[in-house]
Amino acid sequence: MNAEMSTRNLELAQSNADLDNLIDSMNLPMVILSKKHKILRFTRQAGRLFNLIPADVGRSINNIRPMIEVANLEKLIDESIQADASTDHDVKDTHGRWYSLRVRPYQDVDRKVEGVMLQLIDIDRLKRSEEGLRASETELKKSYEDLEGKVRERTADLEKVNALLETEIRAHEHAQEKLKSASFEKDNFLATLSHELRNPLTPLTHALELMNLQNPEDAELRRLIGIASRQTQQIAALLKGLLDVSRTMREKVKLDLETIDVATIAQRAIEP
């Protein structure tokens, strides 16, 4: 009997050693607690984070000050035992490194809950990435808002410029209308002036022609009649030119282009 008991004790010790080696080989911070929160086992990695030493086996985890910041650890343990369910919580150690704390029921061979298992998974890189993403998102949002503000400012400036341009265009159109009206009035004035001046000029021209037909004996009188005749002809030509200009501006005359002798025109212009 003693030999059998000794053999079983050796087997149990070997099994415990194998279990310890297996748990340690997982390189995972893990603590196994009883229903009363007493420490049953823990890995070397858990010893550092939960501030445990081998002598703490059998003590309550509630009396240990772990290196991780978990304000409601006792409540989390009790809830996991009562609900027979696992929960995950993001926690930090005293150096600010992030871990995922998993609290899961610890069951015996009959699937009966005998305690809980605390596991810590290093998620610091993931958390830092998330924080970086949030910071980038915040910065991107700020940049987008700044861009929106600048777009609104530029839009407001463009609207002001457009309003000024529209005002200038209306003013230009109004000035064009005034110029067109003034030009129309000027053409009417020239046309009227031409007609009014031609009325007294016609009898004067006829009178000079009659005087010239009488062939006066006085040479000086004949010279003066000639001068007056030429001047009236020039005035008549000027009036005709004014009338043609007026008709051209009002698009009532069609210009016929032809080749002319400039020397002949110059000679006529300088004749007395």
PDB file of C-alpha atoms in Angstrom:
ATOM      1  CA  MET A   1       0.000   0.000   0.000  1.00  0.00           C
ATOM      2  CA  ASN A   2       2.754   2.444   0.912  1.00  0.00           C
ATOM      3  CA  ALA A   3       4.540   1.674  -2.302  1.00  0.00           C
ATOM      4  CA  GLU A   4       1.358   2.288  -4.292  1.00  0.00           C
ATOM      5  CA  MET A   5       0.781   5.593  -2.489  1.00  0.00           C
ATOM      6  CA  SER A   6       4.359   6.573  -3.089  1.00  0.00           C
ATOM      7  CA  THR A   7       4.020   5.728  -6.752  1.00  0.00           C
ATOM      8  CA  ARG A   8       0.825   7.793  -7.058  1.00  0.00           C
ATOM      9  CA  ASN A   9       2.452  10.717  -5.264  1.00  0.00           C
ATOM     10  CA  LEU A  10       5.358  10.547  -7.664  1.00  0.00           C
ATOM     11  CA  GLU A  11       2.982  10.422 -10.605  1.00  0.00           C
ATOM     12  CA  LEU A  12       1.007  13.368  -9.221  1.00  0.00           C
ATOM     13  CA  ALA A  13       4.192  15.336  -8.651  1.00  0.00           C
ATOM     14  CA  GLN A  14       5.321  14.509 -12.151  1.00  0.00           C
ATOM     15  CA  SER A  15       1.951  15.587 -13.542  1.00  0.00           C
ATOM     16  CA  ASN A  16       2.161  18.861 -11.631  1.00  0.00           C
ATOM     17  CA  ALA A  17       5.689  19.387 -12.911  1.00  0.00           C
ATOM     18  CA  ASP A  18       4.567  18.626 -16.450  1.00  0.00           C
ATOM     19  CA  LEU A  19       1.657  21.043 -16.046  1.00  0.00           C
ATOM     20  CA  ASP A  20       3.935  23.754 -14.703  1.00  0.00           C
ATOM     21  CA  ASN A  21       6.377  23.247 -17.566  1.00  0.00           C
ATOM     22  CA  LEU A  22       3.530  23.319 -20.071  1.00  0.00           C
ATOM     23  CA  ILE A  23       2.097  26.537 -18.629  1.00  0.00           C
ATOM     24  CA  ASP A  24       5.513  28.207 -18.507  1.00  0.00           C
ATOM     25  CA  SER A  25       6.288  27.145 -22.066  1.00  0.00           C
ATOM     26  CA  MET A  26       3.240  29.049 -23.222  1.00  0.00           C
ATOM     27  CA  ASN A  27       5.066  32.279 -22.338  1.00  0.00           C
ATOM     28  CA  LEU A  28       1.756  33.752 -21.242  1.00  0.00           C
ATOM     29  CA  PRO A  29       1.066  35.611 -17.973  1.00  0.00           C
ATOM     30  CA  MET A  30      -1.567  33.437 -16.274  1.00  0.00           C
ATOM     31  CA  VAL A  31      -2.913  33.029 -12.723  1.00  0.00           C
ATOM     32  CA  ILE A  32      -5.316  30.314 -11.551  1.00  0.00           C
ATOM     33  CA  LEU A  33      -7.553  31.237  -8.585  1.00  0.00           C
ATOM     34  CA  SER A  34     -10.016  29.302  -6.464  1.00  0.00           C
ATOM     35  CA  LYS A  35     -13.599  30.387  -5.918  1.00  0.00           C
ATOM     36  CA  LYS A  36     -12.399  32.242  -2.835  1.00  0.00           C
ATOM     37  CA  HIS A  37      -9.817  34.116  -4.881  1.00  0.00           C
ATOM     38  CA  LYS A  38      -6.894  32.101  -3.487  1.00  0.00           C
ATOM     39  CA  ILE A  39      -3.852  31.745  -5.750  1.00  0.00           C
ATOM     40  CA  LEU A  40      -3.432  28.138  -6.959  1.00  0.00           C
ATOM     41  CA  ARG A  41      -0.880  28.542  -9.738  1.00  0.00           C
ATOM     42  CA  PHE A  42       0.801  31.266 -11.745  1.00  0.00           C
ATOM     43  CA  THR A  43       3.384  31.480 -14.495  1.00  0.00           C
ATOM     44  CA  ARG A  44       6.709  33.278 -14.236  1.00  0.00           C
ATOM     45  CA  GLN A  45       5.436  35.987 -16.561  1.00  0.00           C
ATOM     46  CA  ALA A  46       2.379  36.479 -14.346  1.00  0.00           C
ATOM     47  CA  GLY A  47       4.592  36.729 -11.295  1.00  0.00           C
ATOM     48  CA  ARG A  48       6.103  39.984 -12.557  1.00  0.00           C
ATOM     49  CA  LEU A  49       2.854  41.605 -13.654  1.00  0.00           C
ATOM     50  CA  PHE A  50       0.749  40.469 -10.677  1.00  0.00           C
ATOM     51  CA  ASN A  51       3.636  41.046  -8.256  1.00  0.00           C
ATOM     52  CA  LEU A  52       3.656  37.421  -7.085  1.00  0.00           C
ATOM     53  CA  ILE A  53       6.263  35.189  -5.531  1.00  0.00           C
ATOM     54  CA  PRO A  54       6.062  31.391  -4.915  1.00  0.00           C
ATOM     55  CA  ALA A  55       5.175  32.019  -1.271  1.00  0.00           C
ATOM     56  CA  ASP A  56       1.966  33.770  -2.394  1.00  0.00           C
ATOM     57  CA  VAL A  57       0.405  30.456  -3.445  1.00  0.00           C
ATOM     58  CA  GLY A  58      -2.571  29.926  -1.116  1.00  0.00           C
ATOM     59  CA  ARG A  59      -2.973  33.640  -0.413  1.00  0.00           C
ATOM     60  CA  SER A  60      -5.929  35.673  -1.669  1.00  0.00           C
ATOM     61  CA  ILE A  61      -5.313  37.717  -4.801  1.00  0.00           C
ATOM     62  CA  ASN A  62      -7.245  40.465  -3.027  1.00  0.00           C
ATOM     63  CA  ASN A  63      -4.275  40.997  -0.702  1.00  0.00           C
ATOM     64  CA  ILE A  64      -1.823  41.420  -3.562  1.00  0.00           C
ATOM     65  CA  ARG A  65      -1.063  44.731  -5.218  1.00  0.00           C
ATOM     66  CA  PRO A  66      -0.519  43.789  -8.876  1.00  0.00           C
ATOM     67  CA  MET A  67       1.553  45.812 -11.323  1.00  0.00           C
ATOM     68  CA  ILE A  68      -1.525  46.248 -13.507  1.00  0.00           C
ATOM     69  CA  GLU A  69      -4.243  48.839 -12.942  1.00  0.00           C
ATOM     70  CA  VAL A  70      -7.482  46.933 -12.313  1.00  0.00           C
ATOM     71  CA  ALA A  71      -9.782  48.725  -9.884  1.00  0.00           C
ATOM     72  CA  ASN A  72     -12.572  46.100  -9.784  1.00  0.00           C
ATOM     73  CA  LEU A  73     -10.680  42.808 -10.067  1.00  0.00           C
ATOM     74  CA  GLU A  74     -12.623  41.118  -7.245  1.00  0.00           C
ATOM     75  CA  LYS A  75     -15.940  41.963  -8.892  1.00  0.00           C
ATOM     76  CA  LEU A  76     -14.743  40.695 -12.280  1.00  0.00           C
ATOM     77  CA  ILE A  77     -13.678  37.369 -10.707  1.00  0.00           C
ATOM     78  CA  ASP A  78     -17.016  36.878  -8.933  1.00  0.00           C
ATOM     79  CA  GLU A  79     -19.050  37.751 -12.044  1.00  0.00           C
ATOM     80  CA  SER A  80     -17.107  35.261 -14.161  1.00  0.00           C
ATOM     81  CA  ILE A  81     -17.624  32.477 -11.593  1.00  0.00           C
ATOM     82  CA  GLN A  82     -21.336  33.181 -11.179  1.00  0.00           C
ATOM     83  CA  ALA A  83     -22.070  33.554 -14.909  1.00  0.00           C
ATOM     84  CA  ASP A  84     -19.634  30.818 -15.978  1.00  0.00           C
ATOM     85  CA  ALA A  85     -18.546  33.144 -18.781  1.00  0.00           C
ATOM     86  CA  SER A  86     -15.339  34.760 -19.965  1.00  0.00           C
ATOM     87  CA  THR A  87     -14.824  38.526 -20.124  1.00  0.00           C
ATOM     88  CA  ASP A  88     -12.061  40.653 -21.628  1.00  0.00           C
ATOM     89  CA  HIS A  89     -10.861  44.025 -20.355  1.00  0.00           C
ATOM     90  CA  ASP A  90      -8.171  46.433 -21.554  1.00  0.00           C
ATOM     91  CA  VAL A  91      -5.779  47.318 -18.708  1.00  0.00           C
ATOM     92  CA  LYS A  92      -2.387  49.003 -18.291  1.00  0.00           C
ATOM     93  CA  ASP A  93       0.575  48.190 -16.119  1.00  0.00           C
ATOM     94  CA  THR A  94       2.327  50.757 -13.961  1.00  0.00           C
ATOM     95  CA  HIS A  95       4.643  51.592 -16.887  1.00  0.00           C
ATOM     96  CA  GLY A  96       1.713  52.389 -19.164  1.00  0.00           C
ATOM     97  CA  ARG A  97       1.900  49.236 -21.272  1.00  0.00           C
ATOM     98  CA  TRP A  98      -1.430  47.874 -22.494  1.00  0.00           C
ATOM     99  CA  TYR A  99      -2.717  44.326 -21.910  1.00  0.00           C
ATOM    100  CA  SER A 100      -5.950  42.488 -22.500  1.00  0.00           C
ATOM    101  CA  LEU A 101      -7.078  40.897 -19.213  1.00  0.00           C
ATOM    102  CA  ARG A 102      -9.134  37.782 -19.862  1.00  0.00           C
ATOM    103  CA  VAL A 103     -11.131  36.439 -16.908  1.00  0.00           C
ATOM    104  CA  ARG A 104     -12.440  32.958 -17.650  1.00  0.00           C
ATOM    105  CA  PRO A 105     -13.954  30.229 -15.470  1.00  0.00           C
ATOM    106  CA  TYR A 106     -11.609  27.445 -14.321  1.00  0.00           C
ATOM    107  CA  GLN A 107     -13.371  24.056 -14.537  1.00  0.00           C
ATOM    108  CA  ASP A 108     -12.506  20.647 -13.188  1.00  0.00           C
ATOM    109  CA  VAL A 109     -12.758  17.348 -15.084  1.00  0.00           C
ATOM    110  CA  ASP A 110     -16.516  17.329 -14.496  1.00  0.00           C
ATOM    111  CA  ARG A 111     -16.897  20.797 -16.106  1.00  0.00           C
ATOM    112  CA  LYS A 112     -17.679  22.235 -12.715  1.00  0.00           C
ATOM    113  CA  VAL A 113     -16.496  25.774 -12.029  1.00  0.00           C
ATOM    114  CA  GLU A 114     -13.822  25.676  -9.332  1.00  0.00           C
ATOM    115  CA  GLY A 115     -12.357  29.124  -9.803  1.00  0.00           C
ATOM    116  CA  VAL A 116     -11.091  31.482 -12.474  1.00  0.00           C
ATOM    117  CA  MET A 117      -8.089  31.837 -14.746  1.00  0.00           C
ATOM    118  CA  LEU A 118      -6.572  35.283 -15.288  1.00  0.00           C
ATOM    119  CA  GLN A 119      -4.674  35.738 -18.539  1.00  0.00           C
ATOM    120  CA  LEU A 120      -2.828  38.769 -19.793  1.00  0.00           C
ATOM    121  CA  ILE A 121      -2.205  39.292 -23.525  1.00  0.00           C
ATOM    122  CA  ASP A 122       0.159  42.050 -24.636  1.00  0.00           C
ATOM    123  CA  ILE A 123      -1.813  44.414 -26.892  1.00  0.00           C
ATOM    124  CA  ASP A 124       0.385  47.478 -26.448  1.00  0.00           C
ATOM    125  CA  ARG A 125       1.385  47.688 -30.123  1.00  0.00           C
ATOM    126  CA  LEU A 126      -2.250  47.348 -31.172  1.00  0.00           C
ATOM    127  CA  LYS A 127      -3.338  50.003 -28.693  1.00  0.00           C
ATOM    128  CA  ARG A 128      -0.585  52.374 -29.817  1.00  0.00           C
ATOM    129  CA  SER A 129      -1.658  51.830 -33.403  1.00  0.00           C
ATOM    130  CA  GLU A 130      -5.266  52.572 -32.470  1.00  0.00           C
ATOM    131  CA  GLU A 131      -4.194  55.715 -30.645  1.00  0.00           C
ATOM    132  CA  GLY A 132      -2.120  56.718 -33.651  1.00  0.00           C
ATOM    133  CA  LEU A 133      -5.083  56.110 -35.918  1.00  0.00           C
ATOM    134  CA  ARG A 134      -7.337  58.156 -33.663  1.00  0.00           C
ATOM    135  CA  ALA A 135      -4.773  60.942 -33.573  1.00  0.00           C
ATOM    136  CA  SER A 136      -4.466  60.787 -37.373  1.00  0.00           C
ATOM    137  CA  GLU A 137      -8.241  60.775 -37.685  1.00  0.00           C
ATOM    138  CA  THR A 138      -8.472  63.793 -35.389  1.00  0.00           C
ATOM    139  CA  GLU A 139      -5.765  65.592 -37.357  1.00  0.00           C
ATOM    140  CA  LEU A 140      -7.423  64.646 -40.642  1.00  0.00           C
ATOM    141  CA  LYS A 141     -10.768  65.876 -39.363  1.00  0.00           C
ATOM    142  CA  LYS A 142      -9.180  69.141 -38.256  1.00  0.00           C
ATOM    143  CA  SER A 143      -7.460  69.523 -41.632  1.00  0.00           C
ATOM    144  CA  TYR A 144     -10.759  68.815 -43.379  1.00  0.00           C
ATOM    145  CA  GLU A 145     -12.533  71.401 -41.230  1.00  0.00           C
ATOM    146  CA  ASP A 146      -9.765  73.923 -41.939  1.00  0.00           C
ATOM    147  CA  LEU A 147     -10.060  73.158 -45.655  1.00  0.00           C
ATOM    148  CA  GLU A 148     -13.825  73.573 -45.479  1.00  0.00           C
ATOM    149  CA  GLY A 149     -13.340  76.932 -43.766  1.00  0.00           C
ATOM    150  CA  LYS A 150     -10.901  78.066 -46.447  1.00  0.00           C
ATOM    151  CA  VAL A 151     -13.274  76.888 -49.174  1.00  0.00           C
ATOM    152  CA  ARG A 152     -16.099  78.853 -47.565  1.00  0.00           C
ATOM    153  CA  GLU A 153     -13.867  81.926 -47.361  1.00  0.00           C
ATOM    154  CA  ARG A 154     -12.799  81.579 -50.999  1.00  0.00           C
ATOM    155  CA  THR A 155     -16.402  81.005 -52.026  1.00  0.00           C
ATOM    156  CA  ALA A 156     -17.472  84.147 -50.182  1.00  0.00           C
ATOM    157  CA  ASP A 157     -14.626  86.090 -51.839  1.00  0.00           C
ATOM    158  CA  LEU A 158     -15.625  84.769 -55.270  1.00  0.00           C
ATOM    159  CA  GLU A 159     -19.234  85.720 -54.638  1.00  0.00           C
ATOM    160  CA  LYS A 160     -18.102  89.253 -53.762  1.00  0.00           C
ATOM    161  CA  VAL A 161     -15.948  89.402 -56.906  1.00  0.00           C
ATOM    162  CA  ASN A 162     -18.842  88.100 -59.000  1.00  0.00           C
ATOM    163  CA  ALA A 163     -21.146  90.707 -57.494  1.00  0.00           C
ATOM    164  CA  LEU A 164     -18.609  93.453 -58.310  1.00  0.00           C
ATOM    165  CA  LEU A 165     -18.195  92.109 -61.838  1.00  0.00           C
ATOM    166  CA  GLU A 166     -21.944  92.022 -62.345  1.00  0.00           C
ATOM    167  CA  THR A 167     -22.139  95.614 -61.112  1.00  0.00           C
ATOM    168  CA  GLU A 168     -19.331  96.628 -63.478  1.00  0.00           C
ATOM    169  CA  ILE A 169     -20.990  94.800 -66.373  1.00  0.00           C
ATOM    170  CA  ARG A 170     -24.317  96.520 -65.697  1.00  0.00           C
ATOM    171  CA  ALA A 171     -22.536  99.878 -65.451  1.00  0.00           C
ATOM    172  CA  HIS A 172     -20.691  99.169 -68.721  1.00  0.00           C
ATOM    173  CA  GLU A 173     -23.920  98.138 -70.438  1.00  0.00           C
ATOM    174  CA  HIS A 174     -25.604 101.300 -69.150  1.00  0.00           C
ATOM    175  CA  ALA A 175     -22.693 103.407 -70.427  1.00  0.00           C
ATOM    176  CA  GLN A 176     -22.904 101.627 -73.780  1.00  0.00           C
ATOM    177  CA  GLU A 177     -26.593 102.406 -73.972  1.00  0.00           C
ATOM    178  CA  LYS A 178     -25.900 106.046 -73.146  1.00  0.00           C
ATOM    179  CA  LEU A 179     -23.166 106.198 -75.793  1.00  0.00           C
ATOM    180  CA  LYS A 180     -25.460 104.571 -78.317  1.00  0.00           C
ATOM    181  CA  SER A 181     -28.218 107.019 -77.459  1.00  0.00           C
ATOM    182  CA  ALA A 182     -25.807 109.975 -77.665  1.00  0.00           C
ATOM    183  CA  SER A 183     -24.487 108.716 -81.005  1.00  0.00           C
ATOM    184  CA  PHE A 184     -28.046 108.366 -82.292  1.00  0.00           C
ATOM    185  CA  GLU A 185     -28.886 111.902 -81.156  1.00  0.00           C
ATOM    186  CA  LYS A 186     -25.676 113.208 -82.777  1.00  0.00           C
ATOM    187  CA  ASP A 187     -26.541 111.518 -86.078  1.00  0.00           C
ATOM    188  CA  ASN A 188     -30.023 112.970 -85.935  1.00  0.00           C
ATOM    189  CA  PHE A 189     -28.540 116.375 -85.220  1.00  0.00           C
ATOM    190  CA  LEU A 190     -26.148 116.118 -88.173  1.00  0.00           C
ATOM    191  CA  ALA A 191     -28.919 114.975 -90.471  1.00  0.00           C
ATOM    192  CA  THR A 192     -31.187 117.803 -89.336  1.00  0.00           C
ATOM    193  CA  LEU A 193     -28.348 120.335 -89.592  1.00  0.00           C
ATOM    194  CA  SER A 194     -27.525 119.192 -93.100  1.00  0.00           C
ATOM    195  CA  HIS A 195     -31.110 119.563 -94.228  1.00  0.00           C
ATOM    196  CA  GLU A 196     -31.519 122.930 -92.521  1.00  0.00           C
ATOM    197  CA  LEU A 197     -28.330 124.325 -94.066  1.00  0.00           C
ATOM    198  CA  ARG A 198     -29.150 123.023 -97.546  1.00  0.00           C
ATOM    199  CA  ASN A 199     -32.450 124.913 -97.596  1.00  0.00           C
ATOM    200  CA  PRO A 200     -30.909 128.458 -97.650  1.00  0.00           C
ATOM    201  CA  LEU A 201     -27.901 127.255 -99.660  1.00  0.00           C
ATOM    202  CA  THR A 202     -29.998 126.133-102.635  1.00  0.00           C
ATOM    203  CA  PRO A 203     -31.448 129.586-103.522  1.00  0.00           C
ATOM    204  CA  LEU A 204     -28.033 131.166-102.907  1.00  0.00           C
ATOM    205  CA  THR A 205     -26.487 128.759-105.409  1.00  0.00           C
ATOM    206  CA  HIS A 206     -29.223 129.490-107.939  1.00  0.00           C
ATOM    207  CA  ALA A 207     -28.762 133.233-107.479  1.00  0.00           C
ATOM    208  CA  LEU A 208     -25.044 132.986-108.145  1.00  0.00           C
ATOM    209  CA  GLU A 209     -25.694 130.898-111.244  1.00  0.00           C
ATOM    210  CA  LEU A 210     -28.154 133.530-112.551  1.00  0.00           C
ATOM    211  CA  MET A 211     -25.665 136.311-111.860  1.00  0.00           C
ATOM    212  CA  ASN A 212     -22.999 134.413-113.716  1.00  0.00           C
ATOM    213  CA  LEU A 213     -25.352 133.841-116.709  1.00  0.00           C
ATOM    214  CA  GLN A 214     -25.844 137.617-117.021  1.00  0.00           C
ATOM    215  CA  ASN A 215     -22.101 137.883-117.795  1.00  0.00           C
ATOM    216  CA  PRO A 216     -21.488 141.124-115.907  1.00  0.00           C
ATOM    217  CA  GLU A 217     -18.990 143.490-117.482  1.00  0.00           C
ATOM    218  CA  ASP A 218     -17.235 144.246-114.227  1.00  0.00           C
ATOM    219  CA  ALA A 219     -14.282 141.854-113.974  1.00  0.00           C
ATOM    220  CA  GLU A 220     -14.070 142.185-110.184  1.00  0.00           C
ATOM    221  CA  LEU A 221     -17.736 141.250-109.885  1.00  0.00           C
ATOM    222  CA  ARG A 222     -17.205 138.209-112.076  1.00  0.00           C
ATOM    223  CA  ARG A 223     -14.268 137.150-109.894  1.00  0.00           C
ATOM    224  CA  LEU A 224     -16.310 137.524-106.719  1.00  0.00           C
ATOM    225  CA  ILE A 225     -19.199 135.581-108.248  1.00  0.00           C
ATOM    226  CA  GLY A 226     -16.771 132.796-109.119  1.00  0.00           C
ATOM    227  CA  ILE A 227     -15.369 132.731-105.595  1.00  0.00           C
ATOM    228  CA  ALA A 228     -18.849 132.652-104.065  1.00  0.00           C
ATOM    229  CA  SER A 229     -19.912 129.868-106.451  1.00  0.00           C
ATOM    230  CA  ARG A 230     -16.949 127.708-105.545  1.00  0.00           C
ATOM    231  CA  GLN A 231     -17.472 128.275-101.817  1.00  0.00           C
ATOM    232  CA  THR A 232     -21.147 127.373-102.022  1.00  0.00           C
ATOM    233  CA  GLN A 233     -20.177 124.214-103.916  1.00  0.00           C
ATOM    234  CA  GLN A 234     -17.708 123.334-101.161  1.00  0.00           C
ATOM    235  CA  ILE A 235     -20.318 123.984 -98.484  1.00  0.00           C
ATOM    236  CA  ALA A 236     -22.798 121.817-100.400  1.00  0.00           C
ATOM    237  CA  ALA A 237     -20.171 119.046-100.604  1.00  0.00           C
ATOM    238  CA  LEU A 238     -19.529 119.323 -96.860  1.00  0.00           C
ATOM    239  CA  LEU A 239     -23.231 119.119 -96.095  1.00  0.00           C
ATOM    240  CA  LYS A 240     -23.552 116.110 -98.378  1.00  0.00           C
ATOM    241  CA  GLY A 241     -20.634 114.497 -96.529  1.00  0.00           C
ATOM    242  CA  LEU A 242     -22.278 115.129 -93.157  1.00  0.00           C
ATOM    243  CA  LEU A 243     -25.512 113.644 -94.422  1.00  0.00           C
ATOM    244  CA  ASP A 244     -23.655 110.597 -95.784  1.00  0.00           C
ATOM    245  CA  VAL A 245     -21.877 110.113 -92.451  1.00  0.00           C
ATOM    246  CA  SER A 246     -25.198 110.291 -90.631  1.00  0.00           C
ATOM    247  CA  ARG A 247     -26.769 107.780 -92.984  1.00  0.00           C
ATOM    248  CA  THR A 248     -23.733 105.484 -92.695  1.00  0.00           C
ATOM    249  CA  MET A 249     -23.847 105.520 -88.858  1.00  0.00           C
ATOM    250  CA  ARG A 250     -27.528 104.660 -88.976  1.00  0.00           C
ATOM    251  CA  GLU A 251     -26.778 101.975 -91.569  1.00  0.00           C
ATOM    252  CA  LYS A 252     -29.011 103.636 -94.136  1.00  0.00           C
ATOM    253  CA  VAL A 253     -26.374 103.797 -96.845  1.00  0.00           C
ATOM    254  CA  LYS A 254     -24.200 101.170 -98.485  1.00  0.00           C
ATOM    255  CA  LEU A 255     -20.580 102.059 -99.169  1.00  0.00           C
ATOM    256  CA  ASP A 256     -19.220 101.251-102.631  1.00  0.00           C
ATOM    257  CA  LEU A 257     -15.457 100.810-102.550  1.00  0.00           C
ATOM    258  CA  GLU A 258     -13.491 101.933-105.612  1.00  0.00           C
ATOM    259  CA  THR A 259      -9.983 102.953-106.571  1.00  0.00           C
ATOM    260  CA  ILE A 260      -9.387 106.728-106.695  1.00  0.00           C
ATOM    261  CA  ASP A 261      -6.613 109.034-107.895  1.00  0.00           C
ATOM    262  CA  VAL A 262      -5.254 110.729-104.781  1.00  0.00           C
ATOM    263  CA  ALA A 263      -3.324 113.316-106.834  1.00  0.00           C
ATOM    264  CA  THR A 264      -6.508 114.488-108.549  1.00  0.00           C
ATOM    265  CA  ILE A 265      -8.328 114.847-105.237  1.00  0.00           C
ATOM    266  CA  ALA A 266      -5.416 116.804-103.765  1.00  0.00           C
ATOM    267  CA  GLN A 267      -5.354 119.108-106.795  1.00  0.00           C
ATOM    268  CA  ARG A 268      -9.082 119.816-106.425  1.00  0.00           C
ATOM    269  CA  ALA A 269      -8.644 120.541-102.757  1.00  0.00           C
ATOM    270  CA  ILE A 270      -6.009 123.220-103.301  1.00  0.00           C
ATOM    271  CA  GLU A 271      -7.766 124.979-106.183  1.00  0.00           C
ATOM    272  CA  PRO A 272      -9.019 128.460-105.218  1.00  0.00           C
TER     273      PRO A 272
END
